[in-house]
Amino acid sequence: CMDYALPGSHSIIRACRRMLMEAPFGIMPLKRSDTHIPLTNVEFRVNIKEGVSHVEIIQDYVNNSKAAIECEYVFPIDYATMAVTGLTVQIGGQTIEANIMDKEAADIKYTDAIASGHTALKMDLDDNQPDIVRVQIGNLLSGKTAKVITKYVKLLDIEDNSWSFRVPMTYTPRYKEHEAVPAPAKSSTEQTFVKANSLPYCWNLYMHVDATRPITRLACISHKSLNTFTEDKLHADIVLTDQNVAPDTDIIVLFRTARFDEPSLLLQKSPNYSTHAVLLTLFPSFIEEKVDGMPEIDQDPNRAYKSLEEAEITGSGEYIFLLDCSGSMGGGRIALAKKALKMFLQSLPVESKFNIILFGNSHKAMGKTSWKYLGPTLTEAMKFVEAADANMGGTNISSALEFCMSLTYTKDFPRNIFLLTDGAVSNPDLTINIVKKHSHYARVHTFGIGSGASRYLVKGCAIAGNGGFQFAQEGEDITPKVVAALSKASLPALTDVSIEWPAGLKVQMQSPTNEKMNNVYMHEPLAIAALIETNPEDLKGKKAILRAFNTSTQKAWELEAVFGDVITTGEEIYQCAVKRAFEKQCEMSSAAKKELSIKYHVLCEETSFVAIKKNAVPSTGEVKFIKIPIAICKDMTLNPQSSMMKKKGMVKNFRPWVATKPGKHGSAYAMRRSGAAVSRHSEEAKAEERLYSCDATEMDKGKTKEMDPAKADMMEYEECEAHEEYKMKADKAMPKSDSSKKKEFELIVEKQEFTGQWTWSASLLEILKIAPEKADIVPSFIKEKVPDEALQKVIWITILSLARLERSCNADKESWQLIFKKGTLWLKKNGFIFDDCKKSAQELLQKTKMILQYVI
């Protein structure tokens, strides 16, 4: 066969820009011409203890082709909180139990077994995307059923002030309860849509909950369920009752226990280990909980537990915005970014500090230290943003991040970093590791602009930094996404968190350590897992003490957790402790990681699960590998720094290929990733596809597009975006956005003071469309409460401005929500509740509207 390469070390980086976010999930043959193996049954068996879940996903597939094949089972995981812990496959009545071992040894064992005609099974993390798990099954015979049982443990999330367990439907084909339609253009997986009454497989969920305190809430908010409880309310079972309905949404179960805001200590013992494992969980409460008139156990899926007062809670913080000013940000991108940054600055909490860092080949900071948020500093920041331009060359994010992390940090101002970029870097793992190293005190939120933003980099930095990530299409206004991230970041938090274990307790491993403990924000759980050497009897009644700094009260915080007499059996907490150690201990060596992975059965980048079933009559036939050229899919990103790519020499001479075995059996190391995933319909998407995809037709003819090596070397940090030819194509292909024309809400926001109030001015009245003589009439309820006439007018114009935003600018509410919050908080400090006094403002605005309509 003929080899095809993308020439030049920089061409591979350019070609490997897209992460495979649209990969199909489930079992599939490695030969793309074959159809997907039919899924006949899906079952989720879940066991939940407070704060942690153990899940078995049981899926039955049938090979209905005429020949034996090698196939691959692919599924996504939440890499930060999820540990894959086991794999079993039942084929033809026989069970293959996988063992965990060194990844290279597993590769050899698997390949040798396939070559010898035996059935083999291998599971590991994708080399380029550690949040994708790949399971290969070799020599699956015709007509045979493969029952795949995947096991994982996961720390629970918090949703609506309750523990939340979620089963993503990416594990199954997606169905809709209406006539068949094609998959949407933005679908994240390759899924089939059919009528609900033609659902080709069975599915169900069985969940068992064990609690140390009485269960007070248990509700499946996504599907109908049957819930049963023990008499003491410490145990419950859930079975879905509408499993015959097409699974078109994630399965979500919420539950609470009594004294939910108190810490819980769960002790676990396994016969496989000499140590015990302990998990401390806490959902810190920053407000007095008000849940009155509830039944003994709340099973209402429609009830919301979020307090109305939470909207008025805020905490101090340090907010640093890193803005990409490289050449590719020119034109509409930099204009939209500056617009979002200005709204970001206007929306900052009053008691906060901030800084702005522009970066390209080098970086430029607004200040050597973060500035206190005041009127003069806000004015200077606006000037700094206005002067920013896309003229700083390539994209060197790591240098800007290092500078950002070097700034003086104090526990009373938890640090949040907002990184906005449209490109990629030559060594994304370097940038991600910088974030991970400082993640215990700096949370990182990322925004990827346009098609050139590396998904691997943007997503990886956010996961490593315990933040969120967002992607914006070309020409899309990113302001709502930036403000939404700031809204979450400005919630109160516990910083400088540490735990003091009972005296004499020997802690073998704690994750995270006191030195690496994350800041804990409102609506987030605190989870500390540890392996300890102790006699459980000696722990009864003893206390572990949590200490932190509360940014809401600006005071030290302390809470005791008491060891009880309940000891569970299992290995979930051991595995959670090990998984968290992988994530939090950047200095952990590969050898140490591998040792823990094998000992506790927790899959990592260094290991694989593998199993061999020797067939009584081994398959025969020569194994042939065919290298097939592929077009790099626009949403595929291979990390050029990954260990597997280095081992295979793929960085400088990239040969994408799949190995297939024609005839009776198949054998392969990788799946063919041809153009893929879902159809694109829009003209913009087609243009984008032309820009970022290799031409498969040209590759089939043996052609490749060479870039001048001298030009390639000029693109050390920023690859094809800075290329003039690319920029010309991009300008023609991508829609233009008019960011110069300001909307009404932007004009109103610009007039707000940094403290939250608006100042009386003729220009503001003109924006509000109110005649001065009408606005001069201050309502009596303000005059009666405030003797100062100047303050009366400020309060009244603030009420009018808020009412105008609420009345006329609702379509842009996501962008001005924090501006509105600042205004209402300022009013409250001056003795007024906006909802109680907005009627007068609305009446005046309505009269003004009627007059304007009459004049027109």
Coordinates of N, CA, C and O in Angstrom, one line a residue, residues 18-137:
R18 N -8.3 19.4 15.7 CA -9.7 19.1 16.2 C -9.7 17.9 17.2 O -9.2 16.9 16.8
M19 N -10.3 18.0 18.3 CA -10.5 16.9 19.1 C -11.7 16.0 18.6 O -12.6 16.6 18.1
L20 N -11.6 14.8 18.8 CA -12.7 13.9 18.2 C -13.9 13.9 19.1 O -14.2 13.0 19.9
M21 N -14.6 15.1 19.1 CA -15.7 15.3 20.0 C -17.0 14.6 19.4 O -18.0 14.5 20.1
E22 N -16.9 14.3 18.1 CA -18.1 13.8 17.5 C -17.9 12.3 17.2 O -18.5 11.7 16.3
A23 N -17.0 11.6 17.9 CA -16.8 10.2 17.7 C -18.1 9.5 18.1 O -18.8 9.8 19.0
P24 N -18.5 8.4 17.3 CA -19.6 7.6 17.7 C -19.3 6.8 18.9 O -18.1 6.4 19.1
F25 N -20.2 6.7 19.8 CA -20.0 5.9 21.1 C -20.8 4.6 21.0 O -21.9 4.5 20.5
G26 N -20.2 3.5 21.5 CA -20.7 2.2 21.5 C -19.8 1.2 20.7 O -18.7 1.6 20.3
I27 N -20.2 0.0 20.6 CA -19.4 -1.0 19.8 C -19.6 -0.7 18.4 O -20.7 -0.5 17.9
M28 N -18.5 -0.8 17.6 CA -18.5 -0.7 16.2 C -17.4 -1.4 15.6 O -16.3 -1.6 16.2
P29 N -17.6 -2.0 14.4 CA -16.5 -2.7 13.7 C -15.4 -1.7 13.3 O -15.7 -0.5 13.0
L30 N -14.2 -2.1 13.3 CA -13.1 -1.2 12.9 C -13.1 -0.9 11.4 O -12.5 0.1 11.0
K31 N -13.7 -1.7 10.6 CA -13.8 -1.4 9.2 C -15.1 -0.5 9.0 O -16.2 -0.9 9.2
R32 N -14.8 0.7 8.5 CA -15.9 1.7 8.4 C -17.0 1.3 7.5 O -18.1 1.8 7.6
S33 N -16.8 0.5 6.5 CA -17.8 0.1 5.6 C -18.9 -0.8 6.2 O -20.0 -0.9 5.8
D34 N -18.5 -1.4 7.4 CA -19.5 -2.2 8.0 C -20.5 -1.3 8.8 O -20.2 -0.2 9.2
T35 N -21.7 -1.9 9.1 CA -22.7 -1.2 9.9 C -22.4 -1.4 11.4 O -21.7 -2.3 11.7
H36 N -23.0 -0.5 12.2 CA -22.8 -0.7 13.6 C -23.5 -2.0 14.1 O -24.5 -2.4 13.5
I37 N -22.8 -2.6 15.0 CA -23.4 -3.8 15.6 C -24.6 -3.4 16.4 O -24.6 -2.5 17.2
P38 N -25.8 -4.1 16.2 CA -27.0 -3.7 16.8 C -26.9 -3.9 18.4 O -26.4 -4.8 18.9
L39 N -27.4 -2.8 19.0 CA -27.5 -2.9 20.5 C -28.9 -3.5 20.9 O -29.9 -3.0 20.4
T40 N -28.9 -4.5 21.7 CA -30.1 -5.1 22.0 C -30.6 -4.9 23.5 O -31.8 -5.0 23.8
N41 N -29.7 -4.5 24.4 CA -30.1 -4.2 25.7 C -29.1 -3.3 26.4 O -27.9 -3.4 26.2
V42 N -29.6 -2.4 27.2 CA -28.8 -1.5 28.1 C -29.3 -1.5 29.5 O -30.5 -1.4 29.7
E43 N -28.4 -1.7 30.4 CA -28.9 -1.8 31.8 C -27.8 -1.0 32.7 O -26.6 -1.2 32.5
F44 N -28.3 -0.2 33.5 CA -27.4 0.6 34.5 C -27.7 0.1 35.9 O -28.9 0.2 36.4
R45 N -26.7 -0.5 36.5 CA -26.9 -0.9 37.9 C -26.0 0.0 38.8 O -24.8 0.0 38.6
V46 N -26.6 0.7 39.7 CA -26.0 1.8 40.4 C -26.1 1.5 41.9 O -27.2 1.2 42.4
N47 N -25.0 1.6 42.6 CA -25.0 1.6 44.1 C -24.5 2.9 44.6 O -23.3 3.2 44.3
I48 N -25.2 3.6 45.4 CA -24.8 4.9 45.9 C -24.7 4.9 47.4 O -25.6 4.5 48.1
K49 N -23.5 5.4 47.8 CA -23.3 5.8 49.2 C -23.2 7.3 49.2 O -22.9 7.9 48.2
E50 N -23.3 7.9 50.4 CA -23.3 9.4 50.4 C -22.0 9.9 49.8 O -20.9 9.7 50.3
G51 N -22.2 10.6 48.7 CA -21.0 11.3 48.1 C -20.3 10.5 47.0 O -19.6 11.1 46.2
V52 N -20.6 9.2 46.8 CA -19.9 8.4 45.8 C -20.8 7.3 45.2 O -21.8 6.8 45.9
S53 N -20.6 7.0 44.0 CA -21.5 6.0 43.3 C -20.6 4.9 42.6 O -19.5 5.2 42.2
H54 N -21.1 3.7 42.6 CA -20.5 2.6 41.9 C -21.4 2.2 40.8 O -22.6 1.9 41.1
V55 N -21.0 2.2 39.5 CA -21.9 1.9 38.4 C -21.4 0.8 37.6 O -20.2 0.7 37.3
E56 N -22.3 -0.1 37.1 CA -22.1 -1.1 36.1 C -23.0 -0.8 34.9 O -24.2 -0.7 35.1
I57 N -22.3 -0.6 33.8 CA -23.1 -0.4 32.5 C -23.1 -1.7 31.8 O -22.0 -2.2 31.4
I58 N -24.2 -2.3 31.6 CA -24.3 -3.6 31.0 C -25.0 -3.4 29.6 O -26.1 -3.0 29.5
Q59 N -24.2 -3.7 28.6 CA -24.7 -3.5 27.2 C -24.6 -4.8 26.4 O -23.5 -5.4 26.4
D60 N -25.6 -5.2 25.7 CA -25.6 -6.4 24.9 C -25.6 -6.0 23.4 O -26.5 -5.3 22.9
Y61 N -24.6 -6.5 22.7 CA -24.5 -6.3 21.2 C -24.5 -7.6 20.5 O -24.0 -8.6 21.1
V62 N -24.9 -7.6 19.3 CA -24.9 -8.8 18.5 C -24.2 -8.6 17.2 O -24.4 -7.6 16.5
N63 N -23.2 -9.5 16.8 CA -22.6 -9.4 15.5 C -23.4 -10.1 14.5 O -23.4 -11.3 14.4
N64 N -24.1 -9.3 13.7 CA -25.0 -9.9 12.7 C -24.4 -10.0 11.3 O -25.1 -10.2 10.4
S65 N -23.1 -9.7 11.3 CA -22.5 -9.9 10.0 C -22.1 -11.3 9.7 O -22.2 -12.2 10.6
K66 N -21.6 -11.6 8.5 CA -21.3 -13.0 8.1 C -19.9 -13.4 8.5 O -19.6 -14.6 8.4
A67 N -19.1 -12.5 9.0 CA -17.7 -12.9 9.3 C -17.4 -12.4 10.7 O -18.0 -11.5 11.2
A68 N -16.4 -13.0 11.3 CA -15.9 -12.6 12.6 C -15.1 -11.3 12.4 O -14.5 -11.1 11.3
I69 N -15.2 -10.4 13.3 CA -14.6 -9.1 13.2 C -13.9 -8.7 14.5 O -14.2 -9.3 15.5
E70 N -13.1 -7.7 14.4 CA -12.6 -7.0 15.5 C -13.3 -5.7 15.6 O -13.5 -5.0 14.6
C71 N -13.7 -5.4 16.8 CA -14.5 -4.2 17.0 C -14.1 -3.4 18.2 O -13.3 -3.8 19.0
E72 N -14.6 -2.2 18.3 CA -14.1 -1.2 19.3 C -15.3 -0.6 20.0 O -16.3 -0.2 19.3
Y73 N -15.3 -0.6 21.3 CA -16.4 0.0 22.1 C -15.8 1.3 22.7 O -14.8 1.3 23.3
V74 N -16.5 2.4 22.4 CA -16.0 3.7 22.8 C -17.1 4.4 23.7 O -18.2 4.4 23.4
F75 N -16.6 5.0 24.8 CA -17.5 5.8 25.6 C -16.8 6.9 26.3 O -15.6 6.8 26.7
P76 N -17.5 8.0 26.6 CA -16.9 9.2 27.2 C -17.0 9.1 28.7 O -17.9 8.4 29.3
I77 N -16.0 9.7 29.5 CA -16.1 9.7 30.9 C -15.8 11.1 31.4 O -15.2 11.9 30.7
D78 N -16.2 11.4 32.6 CA -15.9 12.6 33.3 C -14.5 12.4 33.9 O -14.4 11.8 35.0
Y79 N -13.4 12.7 33.2 CA -12.1 12.3 33.6 C -11.7 12.8 34.9 O -10.9 12.1 35.7
A80 N -12.2 14.0 35.3 CA -11.7 14.6 36.6 C -12.3 13.9 37.8 O -11.6 13.8 38.9
T81 N -13.5 13.3 37.7 CA -14.1 12.7 38.9 C -14.5 11.3 38.7 O -15.1 10.7 39.6
M82 N -14.2 10.6 37.6 CA -14.6 9.3 37.3 C -13.4 8.4 37.2 O -12.5 8.7 36.5
A83 N -13.5 7.2 37.8 CA -12.4 6.2 37.7 C -13.0 4.9 37.2 O -13.9 4.3 37.7
V84 N -12.5 4.5 36.0 CA -12.8 3.2 35.4 C -12.1 2.1 36.1 O -10.9 2.1 36.3
T85 N -12.9 1.2 36.7 CA -12.3 0.2 37.6 C -12.5 -1.3 37.2 O -12.0 -2.1 37.9
G86 N -13.1 -1.6 36.1 CA -13.2 -3.0 35.7 C -13.9 -3.2 34.4 O -14.7 -2.3 34.0
L87 N -13.7 -4.3 33.8 CA -14.4 -4.7 32.6 C -14.6 -6.2 32.5 O -13.6 -7.0 32.8
T88 N -15.7 -6.6 32.1 CA -16.1 -8.0 31.9 C -16.8 -8.1 30.6 O -17.7 -7.3 30.3
V89 N -16.5 -9.1 29.8 CA -17.3 -9.4 28.6 C -17.7 -10.8 28.6 O -16.9 -11.7 28.8
Q90 N -19.0 -11.0 28.3 CA -19.5 -12.4 28.2 C -19.8 -12.6 26.7 O -20.6 -11.9 26.1
I91 N -19.2 -13.7 26.1 CA -19.3 -14.0 24.7 C -19.6 -15.5 24.6 O -18.9 -16.3 25.1
G92 N -20.8 -15.8 24.0 CA -21.1 -17.2 23.8 C -21.2 -18.0 25.0 O -20.8 -19.2 25.1
G93 N -21.7 -17.4 26.1 CA -21.8 -18.2 27.4 C -20.6 -18.2 28.2 O -20.6 -18.7 29.3
Q94 N -19.5 -17.7 27.7 CA -18.2 -17.7 28.4 C -17.9 -16.2 28.9 O -18.2 -15.3 28.2
T95 N -17.3 -16.1 30.1 CA -17.0 -14.8 30.7 C -15.5 -14.6 30.6 O -14.7 -15.4 31.0
I96 N -15.2 -13.4 30.1 CA -13.8 -13.0 30.1 C -13.6 -11.8 31.1 O -14.2 -10.7 30.9
E97 N -12.9 -12.0 32.2 CA -12.6 -11.0 33.2 C -11.3 -10.4 32.9 O -10.3 -11.1 32.8
A98 N -11.3 -9.1 32.7 CA -10.0 -8.4 32.4 C -9.2 -8.1 33.6 O -9.7 -7.8 34.7
N99 N -7.9 -8.2 33.4 CA -6.9 -7.8 34.4 C -6.2 -6.5 34.0 O -6.1 -6.2 32.8
I100 N -5.7 -5.8 35.0 CA -5.0 -4.5 34.7 C -3.5 -4.7 34.7 O -3.0 -5.5 35.5
M101 N -2.8 -4.1 33.7 CA -1.4 -4.3 33.6 C -0.8 -3.1 32.9 O -1.5 -2.2 32.4
D102 N 0.5 -3.1 32.7 CA 1.2 -2.1 32.0 C 0.7 -2.0 30.6 O 0.4 -3.0 29.9
K103 N 0.5 -0.8 30.0 CA -0.1 -0.6 28.7 C 0.6 -1.2 27.6 O 0.0 -1.9 26.7
E104 N 1.9 -1.1 27.6 CA 2.7 -1.7 26.5 C 2.6 -3.2 26.5 O 2.5 -3.9 25.5
A105 N 2.7 -3.8 27.8 CA 2.6 -5.2 27.9 C 1.2 -5.7 27.5 O 1.1 -6.8 26.8
A106 N 0.2 -4.9 27.8 CA -1.2 -5.3 27.3 C -1.3 -5.3 25.8 O -2.0 -6.1 25.2
D107 N -0.7 -4.3 25.2 CA -0.7 -4.2 23.7 C -0.2 -5.5 23.1 O -0.7 -6.0 22.2
I108 N 1.0 -5.9 23.6 CA 1.7 -7.1 23.1 C 0.8 -8.3 23.3 O 0.6 -9.1 22.4
K109 N 0.3 -8.5 24.5 CA -0.5 -9.6 24.9 C -1.8 -9.7 24.0 O -2.1 -10.8 23.5
Y110 N -2.4 -8.6 23.8 CA -3.6 -8.5 23.0 C -3.3 -8.9 21.5 O -4.0 -9.7 20.9
T111 N -2.2 -8.3 21.0 CA -1.9 -8.5 19.6 C -1.5 -9.9 19.3 O -1.9 -10.6 18.3
D112 N -0.7 -10.5 20.3 CA -0.3 -11.9 20.1 C -1.5 -12.8 20.1 O -1.6 -13.8 19.4
A113 N -2.5 -12.6 21.0 CA -3.7 -13.4 21.1 C -4.5 -13.4 19.8 O -4.9 -14.4 19.3
I114 N -4.6 -12.1 19.2 CA -5.4 -12.0 18.0 C -4.6 -12.7 16.8 O -5.2 -13.5 16.0
A115 N -3.3 -12.6 16.8 CA -2.5 -13.3 15.8 C -2.6 -14.8 15.9 O -2.5 -15.5 14.9
S116 N -2.8 -15.3 17.1 CA -2.9 -16.7 17.3 C -4.4 -17.2 17.2 O -4.6 -18.4 17.4
G117 N -5.3 -16.4 16.8 CA -6.6 -16.8 16.5 C -7.5 -16.9 17.7 O -8.6 -17.4 17.6
H118 N -7.1 -16.3 18.9 CA -7.9 -16.4 20.1 C -8.7 -15.1 20.2 O -8.4 -14.0 19.6
T119 N -9.7 -15.1 21.1 CA -10.5 -13.9 21.4 C -9.8 -13.1 22.4 O -9.4 -13.7 23.4
A120 N -9.7 -11.8 22.2 CA -9.0 -11.0 23.2 C -9.8 -9.7 23.5 O -10.6 -9.3 22.6
L121 N -9.5 -9.1 24.6 CA -10.2 -7.9 25.1 C -9.2 -7.0 25.7 O -8.4 -7.4 26.4
K122 N -9.3 -5.7 25.3 CA -8.4 -4.7 25.9 C -9.2 -3.3 26.0 O -9.9 -2.9 25.2
M123 N -8.9 -2.7 27.2 CA -9.6 -1.4 27.5 C -8.5 -0.4 28.0 O -7.7 -0.8 28.9
D124 N -8.4 0.8 27.4 CA -7.5 1.8 27.9 C -8.1 3.2 27.6 O -9.1 3.3 26.9
L125 N -7.4 4.2 28.1 CA -7.8 5.5 27.8 C -7.2 6.0 26.5 O -6.1 5.6 26.2
D126 N -8.0 6.7 25.8 CA -7.5 7.2 24.5 C -6.2 8.0 24.7 O -6.1 8.9 25.6
D127 N -5.2 7.8 23.8 CA -3.9 8.5 24.0 C -4.0 10.0 23.8 O -3.3 10.8 24.4
N128 N -5.0 10.4 23.0 CA -5.1 11.8 22.7 C -6.2 12.5 23.5 O -6.2 13.7 23.7
Q129 N -7.1 11.8 24.0 CA -8.2 12.3 24.8 C -8.5 11.4 26.0 O -9.2 10.4 25.9
P130 N -7.9 11.7 27.1 CA -8.1 10.8 28.3 C -9.5 10.8 28.8 O -9.8 10.0 29.8
D131 N -10.4 11.6 28.3 CA -11.8 11.5 28.7 C -12.6 10.5 27.8 O -13.8 10.5 27.9
I132 N -11.9 9.8 26.9 CA -12.5 8.8 26.1 C -11.9 7.4 26.4 O -10.7 7.3 26.4
V133 N -12.8 6.5 26.7 CA -12.3 5.1 27.0 C -12.6 4.2 25.7 O -13.6 4.3 25.1
R134 N -11.6 3.4 25.4 CA -11.7 2.6 24.2 C -11.5 1.1 24.6 O -10.5 0.8 25.3
V135 N -12.5 0.3 24.2 CA -12.4 -1.1 24.4 C -12.4 -1.9 23.1 O -13.3 -1.7 22.3
Q136 N -11.3 -2.7 22.9 CA -11.2 -3.5 21.7 C -11.5 -4.9 22.0 O -11.0 -5.5 23.0
I137 N -12.4 -5.5 21.1 CA -12.7 -6.9 21.2 C -12.3 -7.6 19.9 O -12.8 -7.2 18.9

